[in-house]
Amino acid sequence: MSIFSGIWVPLVTPFNQGEIDFPALTALCQHVMDRGIDGVVVCGTTGEAPMLSKEEQLQVLDAVLTVVPGNKVMMGLSGTHMPSIVAMQKAITERPIAGILLPAPYYIRPSQAALEAFFTQLADSSSVPIVVYNVPYRSGIHLELETLRRLAKHPRIVAVKDCGGSTDLTYSLIADGELDVLCGEDGQILATLCMGGNGAIAASSHLFPEKFVALVKQVQACDLAAARENFFQLMPLIRLMFAAPNPASIKFALSLGGLMQNELRAPMLPAPAEVEEAIVNYLNTFSR
């Protein structure tokens, strides 16, 4: 049985007048859990983690754990200063969580050998499973297939969030069967599932999470006609959720339902007016 499978929601972090809105955060957790999602990711990029202090990140994690069982919670961890990363990892793993989502060190573009050493060191010191986050358009460096294959031999490196942009890499990892493969590009969820991927960490699944959950079940049941129909209905939503820098569109859409304020932290800005108008039009059409 896969450790990480199904639909995981990378939670936004609600704000109200510049401060974390903890009641809105816990209400959001309850909202998505009630709709059958398999887990949540705390303090990923969708959660504006770079705009949170380390203390705030841990406060967000603690708030989520009051609502979501620990075996359904993954925590983001990133950085380039290894002592700080290790210290944060220690603090995170004092909480009962399912795993850590760990991207490559950003901006510095390390070699493949350095990447392997980085993930291995943190896996060695971790008491929980590691999900490798391959996201070259954010980190500036692509984890190559052979590097991922070597990392997969580590007993605590168990999964990959795949935003690498290479179907060859994705399908090779699925065929290997050594890592749970979670799609990180929402527009590729159906293809990844059909090829045998384990699930997705999907920011757009904040909206209509039950439809994303149904998509996984439809593929598992080999009901591809229903899966295609479901996914084609979701495609305009997925495009809109990334029509502005993430998570601006998502926060606006959630604010329409009263789940939170439409507020981001600088340097992020709300979605442009034309994107907000398109979201309103889509939601009005979708709900008919």
PDB file of C-alpha atoms in Angstrom:
ATOM      1  CA  MET A   1       0.000   0.000   0.000  1.00  0.00           C
ATOM      2  CA  SER A   2       1.305   3.406  -0.971  1.00  0.00           C
ATOM      3  CA  ILE A   3       2.268   5.703   1.888  1.00  0.00           C
ATOM      4  CA  PHE A   4       1.279   8.794  -0.076  1.00  0.00           C
ATOM      5  CA  SER A   5      -1.613   8.461  -2.479  1.00  0.00           C
ATOM      6  CA  GLY A   6      -4.844  10.151  -3.524  1.00  0.00           C
ATOM      7  CA  ILE A   7      -5.487  13.891  -3.381  1.00  0.00           C
ATOM      8  CA  TRP A   8      -3.473  16.074  -1.026  1.00  0.00           C
ATOM      9  CA  VAL A   9      -4.380  19.754  -0.723  1.00  0.00           C
ATOM     10  CA  PRO A  10      -1.399  22.132  -0.329  1.00  0.00           C
ATOM     11  CA  LEU A  11      -3.134  24.509   2.042  1.00  0.00           C
ATOM     12  CA  VAL A  12      -3.170  28.254   1.586  1.00  0.00           C
ATOM     13  CA  THR A  13      -2.421  30.262   4.730  1.00  0.00           C
ATOM     14  CA  PRO A  14      -5.315  32.660   5.467  1.00  0.00           C
ATOM     15  CA  PHE A  15      -4.463  36.168   6.645  1.00  0.00           C
ATOM     16  CA  ASN A  16      -6.526  38.902   8.233  1.00  0.00           C
ATOM     17  CA  GLN A  17      -4.992  42.380   8.466  1.00  0.00           C
ATOM     18  CA  GLY A  18      -1.515  40.938   8.073  1.00  0.00           C
ATOM     19  CA  GLU A  19      -1.808  38.231  10.724  1.00  0.00           C
ATOM     20  CA  ILE A  20      -2.460  34.524  10.318  1.00  0.00           C
ATOM     21  CA  ASP A  21      -6.196  33.870  10.528  1.00  0.00           C
ATOM     22  CA  PHE A  22      -6.206  30.679  12.582  1.00  0.00           C
ATOM     23  CA  PRO A  23     -10.015  30.255  12.736  1.00  0.00           C
ATOM     24  CA  ALA A  24     -10.138  30.481   8.930  1.00  0.00           C
ATOM     25  CA  LEU A  25      -7.256  28.001   8.669  1.00  0.00           C
ATOM     26  CA  THR A  26      -8.921  25.375  10.827  1.00  0.00           C
ATOM     27  CA  ALA A  27     -12.254  25.932   9.058  1.00  0.00           C
ATOM     28  CA  LEU A  28     -10.522  25.380   5.709  1.00  0.00           C
ATOM     29  CA  CYS A  29      -8.978  22.156   7.012  1.00  0.00           C
ATOM     30  CA  GLN A  30     -12.375  20.903   8.135  1.00  0.00           C
ATOM     31  CA  HIS A  31     -13.896  21.934   4.798  1.00  0.00           C
ATOM     32  CA  VAL A  32     -11.489  19.877   2.687  1.00  0.00           C
ATOM     33  CA  MET A  33     -11.368  16.916   5.061  1.00  0.00           C
ATOM     34  CA  ASP A  34     -15.165  16.686   5.055  1.00  0.00           C
ATOM     35  CA  ARG A  35     -14.999  16.329   1.272  1.00  0.00           C
ATOM     36  CA  GLY A  36     -12.844  13.240   1.357  1.00  0.00           C
ATOM     37  CA  ILE A  37      -9.347  14.436   0.532  1.00  0.00           C
ATOM     38  CA  ASP A  38      -6.510  12.139   1.562  1.00  0.00           C
ATOM     39  CA  GLY A  39      -4.237  14.666   3.231  1.00  0.00           C
ATOM     40  CA  VAL A  40      -2.973  18.221   3.448  1.00  0.00           C
ATOM     41  CA  VAL A  41       0.384  19.863   2.885  1.00  0.00           C
ATOM     42  CA  VAL A  42       1.274  22.664   5.291  1.00  0.00           C
ATOM     43  CA  CYS A  43       3.603  25.528   4.413  1.00  0.00           C
ATOM     44  CA  GLY A  44       4.309  24.680   0.810  1.00  0.00           C
ATOM     45  CA  THR A  45       4.643  27.451  -1.748  1.00  0.00           C
ATOM     46  CA  THR A  46       0.833  27.614  -1.979  1.00  0.00           C
ATOM     47  CA  GLY A  47       0.879  28.335   1.752  1.00  0.00           C
ATOM     48  CA  GLU A  48       3.169  31.364   1.216  1.00  0.00           C
ATOM     49  CA  ALA A  49       5.773  29.696   3.430  1.00  0.00           C
ATOM     50  CA  PRO A  50       8.583  32.071   2.348  1.00  0.00           C
ATOM     51  CA  MET A  51       6.503  34.930   3.757  1.00  0.00           C
ATOM     52  CA  LEU A  52       6.132  33.233   7.143  1.00  0.00           C
ATOM     53  CA  SER A  53       8.690  33.196   9.918  1.00  0.00           C
ATOM     54  CA  LYS A  54       9.816  29.796  11.170  1.00  0.00           C
ATOM     55  CA  GLU A  55       7.800  30.384  14.331  1.00  0.00           C
ATOM     56  CA  GLU A  56       4.698  31.161  12.271  1.00  0.00           C
ATOM     57  CA  GLN A  57       5.211  28.049  10.170  1.00  0.00           C
ATOM     58  CA  LEU A  58       5.203  25.897  13.297  1.00  0.00           C
ATOM     59  CA  GLN A  59       2.129  27.711  14.604  1.00  0.00           C
ATOM     60  CA  VAL A  60       0.332  26.948  11.340  1.00  0.00           C
ATOM     61  CA  LEU A  61       1.353  23.299  11.595  1.00  0.00           C
ATOM     62  CA  ASP A  62       0.113  23.072  15.184  1.00  0.00           C
ATOM     63  CA  ALA A  63      -3.222  24.646  14.226  1.00  0.00           C
ATOM     64  CA  VAL A  64      -3.698  22.192  11.354  1.00  0.00           C
ATOM     65  CA  LEU A  65      -2.936  19.259  13.655  1.00  0.00           C
ATOM     66  CA  THR A  66      -5.858  20.248  15.895  1.00  0.00           C
ATOM     67  CA  VAL A  67      -8.176  19.358  13.008  1.00  0.00           C
ATOM     68  CA  VAL A  68      -6.346  16.921  10.722  1.00  0.00           C
ATOM     69  CA  PRO A  69      -4.903  13.589  11.935  1.00  0.00           C
ATOM     70  CA  GLY A  70      -1.122  13.597  11.836  1.00  0.00           C
ATOM     71  CA  ASN A  71      -0.968  10.707   9.369  1.00  0.00           C
ATOM     72  CA  LYS A  72      -2.707  12.970   6.865  1.00  0.00           C
ATOM     73  CA  VAL A  73      -0.364  15.966   7.294  1.00  0.00           C
ATOM     74  CA  MET A  74       2.772  16.708   5.295  1.00  0.00           C
ATOM     75  CA  MET A  75       4.969  19.692   6.161  1.00  0.00           C
ATOM     76  CA  GLY A  76       7.039  21.766   3.761  1.00  0.00           C
ATOM     77  CA  LEU A  77      10.694  22.396   4.556  1.00  0.00           C
ATOM     78  CA  SER A  78      13.069  24.429   2.432  1.00  0.00           C
ATOM     79  CA  GLY A  79      16.186  26.574   2.524  1.00  0.00           C
ATOM     80  CA  THR A  80      19.865  26.770   1.709  1.00  0.00           C
ATOM     81  CA  HIS A  81      21.482  27.147   5.163  1.00  0.00           C
ATOM     82  CA  MET A  82      21.884  23.561   6.335  1.00  0.00           C
ATOM     83  CA  PRO A  83      22.064  24.207  10.113  1.00  0.00           C
ATOM     84  CA  SER A  84      18.817  26.180   9.905  1.00  0.00           C
ATOM     85  CA  ILE A  85      17.147  23.495   7.805  1.00  0.00           C
ATOM     86  CA  VAL A  86      18.224  20.745  10.215  1.00  0.00           C
ATOM     87  CA  ALA A  87      17.001  22.763  13.211  1.00  0.00           C
ATOM     88  CA  MET A  88      13.628  23.337  11.558  1.00  0.00           C
ATOM     89  CA  GLN A  89      13.421  19.666  10.603  1.00  0.00           C
ATOM     90  CA  LYS A  90      13.980  18.709  14.244  1.00  0.00           C
ATOM     91  CA  ALA A  91      11.206  21.049  15.382  1.00  0.00           C
ATOM     92  CA  ILE A  92       8.814  19.750  12.724  1.00  0.00           C
ATOM     93  CA  THR A  93       9.420  16.107  13.527  1.00  0.00           C
ATOM     94  CA  GLU A  94       8.592  16.674  17.179  1.00  0.00           C
ATOM     95  CA  ARG A  95       5.010  16.812  15.861  1.00  0.00           C
ATOM     96  CA  PRO A  96       3.103  13.703  14.731  1.00  0.00           C
ATOM     97  CA  ILE A  97       3.126  14.091  10.940  1.00  0.00           C
ATOM     98  CA  ALA A  98       3.133  11.791   7.921  1.00  0.00           C
ATOM     99  CA  GLY A  99       6.150  13.281   6.193  1.00  0.00           C
ATOM    100  CA  ILE A 100       8.185  16.250   5.008  1.00  0.00           C
ATOM    101  CA  LEU A 101       7.974  17.803   1.536  1.00  0.00           C
ATOM    102  CA  LEU A 102      11.532  18.806   0.656  1.00  0.00           C
ATOM    103  CA  PRO A 103      12.568  20.749  -2.467  1.00  0.00           C
ATOM    104  CA  ALA A 104      16.080  21.198  -3.773  1.00  0.00           C
ATOM    105  CA  PRO A 105      17.957  24.210  -2.387  1.00  0.00           C
ATOM    106  CA  TYR A 106      16.722  27.160  -4.403  1.00  0.00           C
ATOM    107  CA  TYR A 107      18.711  29.781  -6.346  1.00  0.00           C
ATOM    108  CA  ILE A 108      22.176  28.235  -5.923  1.00  0.00           C
ATOM    109  CA  ARG A 109      21.740  25.515  -8.614  1.00  0.00           C
ATOM    110  CA  PRO A 110      23.828  22.741  -7.003  1.00  0.00           C
ATOM    111  CA  SER A 111      25.222  19.797  -8.960  1.00  0.00           C
ATOM    112  CA  GLN A 112      23.443  16.437  -9.051  1.00  0.00           C
ATOM    113  CA  ALA A 113      26.019  15.085  -6.621  1.00  0.00           C
ATOM    114  CA  ALA A 114      25.341  17.981  -4.245  1.00  0.00           C
ATOM    115  CA  LEU A 115      21.588  17.404  -4.548  1.00  0.00           C
ATOM    116  CA  GLU A 116      22.041  13.750  -3.682  1.00  0.00           C
ATOM    117  CA  ALA A 117      24.143  14.693  -0.652  1.00  0.00           C
ATOM    118  CA  PHE A 118      21.588  17.316   0.439  1.00  0.00           C
ATOM    119  CA  PHE A 119      18.580  14.973   0.367  1.00  0.00           C
ATOM    120  CA  THR A 120      20.564  12.100   1.860  1.00  0.00           C
ATOM    121  CA  GLN A 121      21.773  14.162   4.817  1.00  0.00           C
ATOM    122  CA  LEU A 122      18.252  15.305   5.651  1.00  0.00           C
ATOM    123  CA  ALA A 123      16.804  11.838   5.143  1.00  0.00           C
ATOM    124  CA  ASP A 124      19.479  10.420   7.453  1.00  0.00           C
ATOM    125  CA  SER A 125      18.455  12.850  10.196  1.00  0.00           C
ATOM    126  CA  SER A 126      14.702  12.493   9.680  1.00  0.00           C
ATOM    127  CA  SER A 127      12.381  10.402  11.805  1.00  0.00           C
ATOM    128  CA  VAL A 128       9.576  10.684   9.221  1.00  0.00           C
ATOM    129  CA  PRO A 129       9.381   9.913   5.489  1.00  0.00           C
ATOM    130  CA  ILE A 130      10.702  12.421   2.947  1.00  0.00           C
ATOM    131  CA  VAL A 131       8.810  13.436  -0.194  1.00  0.00           C
ATOM    132  CA  VAL A 132      11.259  14.895  -2.717  1.00  0.00           C
ATOM    133  CA  TYR A 133       9.815  17.977  -4.432  1.00  0.00           C
ATOM    134  CA  ASN A 134      11.164  18.202  -7.982  1.00  0.00           C
ATOM    135  CA  VAL A 135      10.221  21.720  -9.072  1.00  0.00           C
ATOM    136  CA  PRO A 136      12.945  23.194 -11.305  1.00  0.00           C
ATOM    137  CA  TYR A 137      11.014  26.353 -12.211  1.00  0.00           C
ATOM    138  CA  ARG A 138      11.144  27.350  -8.527  1.00  0.00           C
ATOM    139  CA  SER A 139      14.434  25.842  -7.396  1.00  0.00           C
ATOM    140  CA  GLY A 140      16.403  26.529 -10.588  1.00  0.00           C
ATOM    141  CA  ILE A 141      17.685  22.956 -10.832  1.00  0.00           C
ATOM    142  CA  HIS A 142      16.208  19.740 -12.205  1.00  0.00           C
ATOM    143  CA  LEU A 143      16.581  16.493 -10.298  1.00  0.00           C
ATOM    144  CA  GLU A 144      17.656  14.017 -12.948  1.00  0.00           C
ATOM    145  CA  LEU A 145      16.201  10.532 -13.231  1.00  0.00           C
ATOM    146  CA  GLU A 146      19.343   8.726 -12.101  1.00  0.00           C
ATOM    147  CA  THR A 147      19.660  11.035  -9.091  1.00  0.00           C
ATOM    148  CA  LEU A 148      16.076  10.259  -8.082  1.00  0.00           C
ATOM    149  CA  ARG A 149      16.697   6.550  -8.594  1.00  0.00           C
ATOM    150  CA  ARG A 150      19.664   6.659  -6.241  1.00  0.00           C
ATOM    151  CA  LEU A 151      17.686   8.652  -3.672  1.00  0.00           C
ATOM    152  CA  ALA A 152      14.866   6.112  -3.890  1.00  0.00           C
ATOM    153  CA  LYS A 153      17.189   3.545  -2.314  1.00  0.00           C
ATOM    154  CA  HIS A 154      17.138   5.506   0.954  1.00  0.00           C
ATOM    155  CA  PRO A 155      14.606   3.954   3.347  1.00  0.00           C
ATOM    156  CA  ARG A 156      13.090   7.318   4.309  1.00  0.00           C
ATOM    157  CA  ILE A 157      12.857   8.815   0.808  1.00  0.00           C
ATOM    158  CA  VAL A 158       9.539   7.345  -0.270  1.00  0.00           C
ATOM    159  CA  ALA A 159       7.843   9.668  -2.744  1.00  0.00           C
ATOM    160  CA  VAL A 160       8.263  12.485  -5.223  1.00  0.00           C
ATOM    161  CA  LYS A 161       6.075  15.490  -5.929  1.00  0.00           C
ATOM    162  CA  ASP A 162       6.621  15.696  -9.651  1.00  0.00           C
ATOM    163  CA  CYS A 163       6.718  19.148 -11.225  1.00  0.00           C
ATOM    164  CA  GLY A 164       9.690  18.342 -13.414  1.00  0.00           C
ATOM    165  CA  GLY A 165       7.944  18.860 -16.735  1.00  0.00           C
ATOM    166  CA  SER A 166       9.258  15.631 -18.253  1.00  0.00           C
ATOM    167  CA  THR A 167       6.779  12.872 -19.043  1.00  0.00           C
ATOM    168  CA  ASP A 168       9.734  10.530 -19.658  1.00  0.00           C
ATOM    169  CA  LEU A 169      10.964  11.102 -16.095  1.00  0.00           C
ATOM    170  CA  THR A 170       7.445  10.793 -14.668  1.00  0.00           C
ATOM    171  CA  TYR A 171       6.658   7.551 -16.440  1.00  0.00           C
ATOM    172  CA  SER A 172      10.099   6.110 -15.705  1.00  0.00           C
ATOM    173  CA  LEU A 173       9.603   6.707 -11.977  1.00  0.00           C
ATOM    174  CA  ILE A 174       6.149   5.136 -12.114  1.00  0.00           C
ATOM    175  CA  ALA A 175       7.528   2.126 -13.999  1.00  0.00           C
ATOM    176  CA  ASP A 176      10.349   1.729 -11.464  1.00  0.00           C
ATOM    177  CA  GLY A 177       7.834   1.458  -8.632  1.00  0.00           C
ATOM    178  CA  GLU A 178      10.414   2.614  -6.077  1.00  0.00           C
ATOM    179  CA  LEU A 179       8.807   5.969  -5.228  1.00  0.00           C
ATOM    180  CA  ASP A 180       5.194   7.030  -4.786  1.00  0.00           C
ATOM    181  CA  VAL A 181       4.666   9.491  -7.645  1.00  0.00           C
ATOM    182  CA  LEU A 182       2.429  12.432  -6.803  1.00  0.00           C
ATOM    183  CA  CYS A 183       1.582  14.771  -9.662  1.00  0.00           C
ATOM    184  CA  GLY A 184       2.390  18.383  -8.840  1.00  0.00           C
ATOM    185  CA  GLU A 185       1.130  19.888 -12.100  1.00  0.00           C
ATOM    186  CA  ASP A 186      -2.649  20.022 -11.820  1.00  0.00           C
ATOM    187  CA  GLY A 187      -3.190  19.897 -15.571  1.00  0.00           C
ATOM    188  CA  GLN A 188      -1.394  16.540 -15.723  1.00  0.00           C
ATOM    189  CA  ILE A 189      -3.281  14.753 -12.936  1.00  0.00           C
ATOM    190  CA  LEU A 190      -5.421  12.546 -15.163  1.00  0.00           C
ATOM    191  CA  ALA A 191      -2.491  11.466 -17.348  1.00  0.00           C
ATOM    192  CA  THR A 192      -0.349  10.674 -14.300  1.00  0.00           C
ATOM    193  CA  LEU A 193      -3.130   8.657 -12.657  1.00  0.00           C
ATOM    194  CA  CYS A 194      -3.843   6.741 -15.859  1.00  0.00           C
ATOM    195  CA  MET A 195      -0.177   5.813 -16.180  1.00  0.00           C
ATOM    196  CA  GLY A 196      -0.134   4.450 -12.638  1.00  0.00           C
ATOM    197  CA  GLY A 197       0.832   7.460 -10.530  1.00  0.00           C
ATOM    198  CA  ASN A 198      -0.258   7.397  -6.903  1.00  0.00           C
ATOM    199  CA  GLY A 199      -2.083  10.711  -6.685  1.00  0.00           C
ATOM    200  CA  ALA A 200      -1.542  14.454  -6.682  1.00  0.00           C
ATOM    201  CA  ILE A 201      -0.654  17.425  -4.533  1.00  0.00           C
ATOM    202  CA  ALA A 202      -3.070  19.771  -6.262  1.00  0.00           C
ATOM    203  CA  ALA A 203      -3.488  23.422  -5.326  1.00  0.00           C
ATOM    204  CA  SER A 204      -6.644  23.763  -7.425  1.00  0.00           C
ATOM    205  CA  SER A 205      -8.303  21.031  -5.343  1.00  0.00           C
ATOM    206  CA  HIS A 206      -9.108  23.685  -2.739  1.00  0.00           C
ATOM    207  CA  LEU A 207     -12.137  24.173  -5.011  1.00  0.00           C
ATOM    208  CA  PHE A 208     -14.505  21.240  -5.511  1.00  0.00           C
ATOM    209  CA  PRO A 209     -12.144  18.829  -3.702  1.00  0.00           C
ATOM    210  CA  GLU A 210     -14.770  16.102  -3.940  1.00  0.00           C
ATOM    211  CA  LYS A 211     -14.449  16.161  -7.746  1.00  0.00           C
ATOM    212  CA  PHE A 212     -10.692  15.616  -7.537  1.00  0.00           C
ATOM    213  CA  VAL A 213     -11.263  12.772  -5.082  1.00  0.00           C
ATOM    214  CA  ALA A 214     -13.828  11.288  -7.486  1.00  0.00           C
ATOM    215  CA  LEU A 215     -11.285  11.516 -10.308  1.00  0.00           C
ATOM    216  CA  VAL A 216      -8.911   9.194  -8.458  1.00  0.00           C
ATOM    217  CA  LYS A 217     -11.708   6.729  -7.767  1.00  0.00           C
ATOM    218  CA  GLN A 218     -12.879   6.817 -11.385  1.00  0.00           C
ATOM    219  CA  VAL A 219      -9.405   5.941 -12.638  1.00  0.00           C
ATOM    220  CA  GLN A 220      -9.019   3.205 -10.029  1.00  0.00           C
ATOM    221  CA  ALA A 221     -12.352   1.758 -11.208  1.00  0.00           C
ATOM    222  CA  CYS A 222     -11.162   1.977 -14.849  1.00  0.00           C
ATOM    223  CA  ASP A 223     -14.143   4.235 -15.627  1.00  0.00           C
ATOM    224  CA  LEU A 224     -12.105   6.399 -17.985  1.00  0.00           C
ATOM    225  CA  ALA A 225     -15.122   7.934 -19.710  1.00  0.00           C
ATOM    226  CA  ALA A 226     -16.323   9.355 -16.384  1.00  0.00           C
ATOM    227  CA  ALA A 227     -12.775  10.385 -15.450  1.00  0.00           C
ATOM    228  CA  ARG A 228     -12.321  12.281 -18.714  1.00  0.00           C
ATOM    229  CA  GLU A 229     -15.681  14.029 -18.374  1.00  0.00           C
ATOM    230  CA  ASN A 230     -14.873  15.011 -14.790  1.00  0.00           C
ATOM    231  CA  PHE A 231     -11.385  16.237 -15.664  1.00  0.00           C
ATOM    232  CA  PHE A 232     -12.502  18.251 -18.694  1.00  0.00           C
ATOM    233  CA  GLN A 233     -14.986  20.047 -16.430  1.00  0.00           C
ATOM    234  CA  LEU A 234     -12.153  20.826 -14.022  1.00  0.00           C
ATOM    235  CA  MET A 235      -9.664  22.014 -16.649  1.00  0.00           C
ATOM    236  CA  PRO A 236     -11.019  25.607 -16.872  1.00  0.00           C
ATOM    237  CA  LEU A 237     -10.862  25.815 -13.071  1.00  0.00           C
ATOM    238  CA  ILE A 238      -7.267  24.557 -13.063  1.00  0.00           C
ATOM    239  CA  ARG A 239      -6.275  27.154 -15.655  1.00  0.00           C
ATOM    240  CA  LEU A 240      -7.922  29.939 -13.644  1.00  0.00           C
ATOM    241  CA  MET A 241      -6.292  28.896 -10.391  1.00  0.00           C
ATOM    242  CA  PHE A 242      -2.914  29.478 -12.040  1.00  0.00           C
ATOM    243  CA  ALA A 243      -3.897  32.505 -14.122  1.00  0.00           C
ATOM    244  CA  ALA A 244      -2.234  34.676 -11.444  1.00  0.00           C
ATOM    245  CA  PRO A 245       0.792  33.818  -9.301  1.00  0.00           C
ATOM    246  CA  ASN A 246      -0.230  31.092  -6.860  1.00  0.00           C
ATOM    247  CA  PRO A 247      -2.125  31.363  -4.473  1.00  0.00           C
ATOM    248  CA  ALA A 248      -3.813  34.637  -5.511  1.00  0.00           C
ATOM    249  CA  SER A 249      -6.579  33.021  -7.572  1.00  0.00           C
ATOM    250  CA  ILE A 250      -7.246  30.353  -4.957  1.00  0.00           C
ATOM    251  CA  LYS A 251      -7.571  32.842  -2.122  1.00  0.00           C
ATOM    252  CA  PHE A 252      -9.960  34.981  -4.146  1.00  0.00           C
ATOM    253  CA  ALA A 253     -12.120  31.973  -5.018  1.00  0.00           C
ATOM    254  CA  LEU A 254     -12.203  30.821  -1.393  1.00  0.00           C
ATOM    255  CA  SER A 255     -13.096  34.317  -0.225  1.00  0.00           C
ATOM    256  CA  LEU A 256     -16.211  34.213  -2.418  1.00  0.00           C
ATOM    257  CA  GLY A 257     -17.455  31.320  -0.294  1.00  0.00           C
ATOM    258  CA  GLY A 258     -16.666  33.146   2.937  1.00  0.00           C
ATOM    259  CA  LEU A 259     -13.867  30.796   3.935  1.00  0.00           C
ATOM    260  CA  MET A 260     -11.254  33.553   4.322  1.00  0.00           C
ATOM    261  CA  GLN A 261     -10.232  37.073   3.439  1.00  0.00           C
ATOM    262  CA  ASN A 262      -8.775  37.717   0.003  1.00  0.00           C
ATOM    263  CA  GLU A 263      -5.416  38.689   1.483  1.00  0.00           C
ATOM    264  CA  LEU A 264      -1.822  37.786   0.647  1.00  0.00           C
ATOM    265  CA  ARG A 265       1.477  38.861   2.182  1.00  0.00           C
ATOM    266  CA  ALA A 266       3.924  41.104   0.348  1.00  0.00           C
ATOM    267  CA  PRO A 267       5.542  40.745  -2.076  1.00  0.00           C
ATOM    268  CA  MET A 268       2.517  38.764  -3.306  1.00  0.00           C
ATOM    269  CA  LEU A 269      -0.486  40.679  -4.620  1.00  0.00           C
ATOM    270  CA  PRO A 270      -4.149  39.756  -5.148  1.00  0.00           C
ATOM    271  CA  ALA A 271      -5.193  38.433  -8.541  1.00  0.00           C
ATOM    272  CA  PRO A 272      -5.822  41.047 -11.272  1.00  0.00           C
ATOM    273  CA  ALA A 273      -9.404  42.208 -11.731  1.00  0.00           C
ATOM    274  CA  GLU A 274      -9.817  40.364 -15.022  1.00  0.00           C
ATOM    275  CA  VAL A 275      -8.794  37.075 -13.403  1.00  0.00           C
ATOM    276  CA  GLU A 276     -11.180  37.640 -10.504  1.00  0.00           C
ATOM    277  CA  GLU A 277     -13.998  38.362 -12.967  1.00  0.00           C
ATOM    278  CA  ALA A 278     -13.226  35.160 -14.885  1.00  0.00           C
ATOM    279  CA  ILE A 279     -13.289  33.146 -11.652  1.00  0.00           C
ATOM    280  CA  VAL A 280     -16.684  34.569 -10.694  1.00  0.00           C
ATOM    281  CA  ASN A 281     -18.059  33.740 -14.144  1.00  0.00           C
ATOM    282  CA  TYR A 282     -16.681  30.201 -14.020  1.00  0.00           C
ATOM    283  CA  LEU A 283     -18.048  29.491 -10.534  1.00  0.00           C
ATOM    284  CA  ASN A 284     -21.455  30.857 -11.505  1.00  0.00           C
ATOM    285  CA  THR A 285     -21.525  28.579 -14.538  1.00  0.00           C
ATOM    286  CA  PHE A 286     -20.153  25.544 -12.693  1.00  0.00           C
ATOM    287  CA  SER A 287     -22.762  25.773  -9.920  1.00  0.00           C
ATOM    288  CA  ARG A 288     -25.724  25.760 -12.291  1.00  0.00           C
TER     289      ARG A 288
END
